[in-house]
mmCIF file of C-alpha atoms in Angstrom:
data_model
loop_
_atom_site.group_PDB
_atom_site.id
_atom_site.type_symbol
_atom_site.label_atom_id
_atom_site.label_comp_id
_atom_site.label_asym_id
_atom_site.label_seq_id
_atom_site.Cartn_x
_atom_site.Cartn_y
_atom_site.Cartn_z
ATOM 1 C CA MET A 1 -130.284 -199.702 -148.858
ATOM 2 C CA ILE A 2 -131.860 -197.651 -151.609
ATOM 3 C CA ALA A 3 -129.683 -197.355 -154.806
ATOM 4 C CA MET A 4 -129.266 -193.898 -155.454
ATOM 5 C CA THR A 5 -130.553 -192.970 -159.066
ATOM 6 C CA ASP A 6 -130.344 -190.057 -161.249
ATOM 7 C CA HIS A 7 -134.022 -189.252 -160.506
ATOM 8 C CA ASN A 8 -133.472 -189.274 -156.611
ATOM 9 C CA LEU A 9 -130.237 -187.058 -157.085
ATOM 10 C CA ALA A 10 -132.557 -184.564 -159.595
ATOM 11 C CA GLN A 11 -134.972 -184.685 -156.925
ATOM 12 C CA ALA A 12 -132.957 -183.841 -154.349
ATOM 13 C CA THR A 13 -131.428 -180.910 -156.582
ATOM 14 C CA LEU A 14 -134.774 -179.677 -156.962
ATOM 15 C CA LEU A 15 -135.793 -179.995 -153.268
ATOM 16 C CA ILE A 16 -132.654 -177.958 -151.994
ATOM 17 C CA ALA A 17 -133.504 -175.262 -154.757
ATOM 18 C CA ALA A 18 -136.698 -174.803 -153.513
ATOM 19 C CA LEU A 19 -135.515 -174.669 -149.544
ATOM 20 C CA ARG A 20 -132.857 -172.089 -150.643
ATOM 21 C CA ALA A 21 -135.870 -170.108 -152.264
ATOM 22 C CA GLN A 22 -137.936 -170.507 -149.383
ATOM 23 C CA ILE A 23 -135.134 -169.371 -147.135
ATOM 24 C CA ALA A 24 -134.477 -166.249 -149.056
ATOM 25 C CA ASP A 25 -137.971 -165.386 -148.849
ATOM 26 C CA MET A 26 -138.326 -165.845 -145.063
ATOM 27 C CA THR A 27 -135.123 -164.007 -144.254
ATOM 28 C CA PRO A 28 -136.072 -160.300 -145.396
ATOM 29 C CA LYS A 29 -139.646 -161.158 -143.380
ATOM 30 C CA LEU A 30 -137.543 -161.999 -140.252
ATOM 31 C CA ALA A 31 -135.307 -158.772 -140.652
ATOM 32 C CA ARG A 32 -138.573 -156.840 -140.953
ATOM 33 C CA VAL A 33 -140.610 -158.298 -138.179
ATOM 34 C CA GLU A 34 -137.572 -158.107 -135.909
ATOM 35 C CA ARG A 35 -136.884 -154.465 -136.663
ATOM 36 C CA GLU A 36 -140.583 -153.727 -135.836
ATOM 37 C CA ALA A 37 -140.746 -155.687 -132.465
ATOM 38 C CA THR A 38 -140.320 -153.917 -129.575
ATOM 39 C CA CYS A 39 -139.660 -154.741 -126.040
ATOM 40 C CA GLY A 40 -143.236 -153.601 -125.150
ATOM 41 C CA HIS A 41 -146.012 -155.597 -124.471
ATOM 42 C CA THR A 42 -148.690 -154.888 -126.517
ATOM 43 C CA SER A 43 -150.704 -157.590 -128.318
ATOM 44 C CA ARG A 44 -148.764 -156.457 -131.819
ATOM 45 C CA ASP A 45 -145.443 -156.741 -129.973
ATOM 46 C CA ARG A 46 -146.239 -160.101 -128.784
ATOM 47 C CA ALA A 47 -147.636 -161.388 -132.376
ATOM 48 C CA LEU A 48 -144.301 -159.750 -133.686
ATOM 49 C CA ARG A 49 -142.239 -161.798 -131.536
ATOM 50 C CA ARG A 50 -144.316 -164.745 -132.083
ATOM 51 C CA GLU A 51 -144.156 -164.389 -136.162
ATOM 52 C CA ALA A 52 -140.401 -163.831 -135.410
ATOM 53 C CA THR A 53 -139.791 -167.019 -133.496
ATOM 54 C CA LEU A 54 -141.685 -169.021 -136.342
ATOM 55 C CA LEU A 55 -139.823 -167.625 -138.973
ATOM 56 C CA ARG A 56 -136.353 -168.500 -137.183
ATOM 57 C CA ARG A 57 -137.800 -172.151 -136.433
ATOM 58 C CA ASP A 58 -138.665 -172.177 -140.288
ATOM 59 C CA VAL A 59 -135.332 -170.908 -141.280
ATOM 60 C CA SER A 60 -133.471 -173.583 -139.362
ATOM 61 C CA GLN A 61 -135.500 -176.179 -140.374
ATOM 62 C CA ALA A 62 -134.799 -175.470 -144.032
ATOM 63 C CA GLN A 63 -131.134 -175.325 -143.011
ATOM 64 C CA PHE A 64 -131.043 -178.325 -141.407
ATOM 65 C CA LEU A 65 -132.878 -180.343 -144.534
ATOM 66 C CA ILE A 66 -130.664 -178.846 -146.991
ATOM 67 C CA ALA A 67 -127.463 -180.100 -144.900
ATOM 68 C CA ARG A 68 -129.224 -183.696 -144.669
ATOM 69 C CA LEU A 69 -129.861 -183.708 -148.126
ATOM 70 C CA HIS A 70 -126.181 -182.512 -148.947
ATOM 71 C CA HIS A 71 -125.087 -185.401 -146.692
ATOM 72 C CA ARG A 72 -127.215 -187.945 -148.328
ATOM 73 C CA PHE A 73 -126.183 -186.844 -151.853
ATOM 74 C CA PRO A 74 -123.001 -184.892 -151.952
ATOM 75 C CA GLN A 75 -122.952 -184.899 -155.596
ATOM 76 C CA ALA A 76 -126.179 -182.754 -155.356
ATOM 77 C CA ALA A 77 -123.811 -179.958 -154.419
ATOM 78 C CA THR A 78 -125.190 -176.660 -155.985
ATOM 79 C CA GLU A 79 -124.046 -172.986 -155.396
ATOM 80 C CA PRO A 80 -124.368 -171.970 -152.314
ATOM 81 C CA THR A 81 -126.157 -168.740 -151.626
ATOM 82 C CA ALA A 82 -126.195 -166.254 -149.193
ATOM 83 C CA CYS A 83 -129.069 -167.585 -147.362
ATOM 84 C CA ASP A 84 -127.371 -170.731 -146.619
ATOM 85 C CA ASN A 85 -125.089 -168.563 -144.398
ATOM 86 C CA ASP A 86 -125.778 -168.850 -140.467
ATOM 87 C CA HIS A 87 -126.576 -165.348 -140.470
ATOM 88 C CA VAL A 88 -130.065 -165.646 -138.898
ATOM 89 C CA ARG A 89 -130.081 -164.832 -135.279
ATOM 90 C CA PRO A 90 -130.773 -167.855 -132.958
ATOM 91 C CA ALA A 91 -134.019 -167.497 -131.249
ATOM 92 C CA ALA A 92 -133.607 -165.101 -128.009
ATOM 93 C CA ALA A 93 -135.188 -166.060 -125.034
ATOM 94 C CA VAL A 94 -138.555 -164.050 -124.853
#
């Protein structure tokens, strides 16, 4: 087992902050794409739905990584942001 050092904790804290910043960047993009996407069958609609699916996946993955880092480094707990809440809708069946 690897001993946790201050360096590991510092790196985990920085990674959590970077992941939160990434979520904060992706969430408004996802909201915009979901607003613009319609139920139509044009290539633009399909592209927007695909982009929304990818953004949802990326947000979900970042949230998962943050949760795992908090589990591994509980002392790395920093102030949660609104982005850490599960307000992003799960991927809908397309």
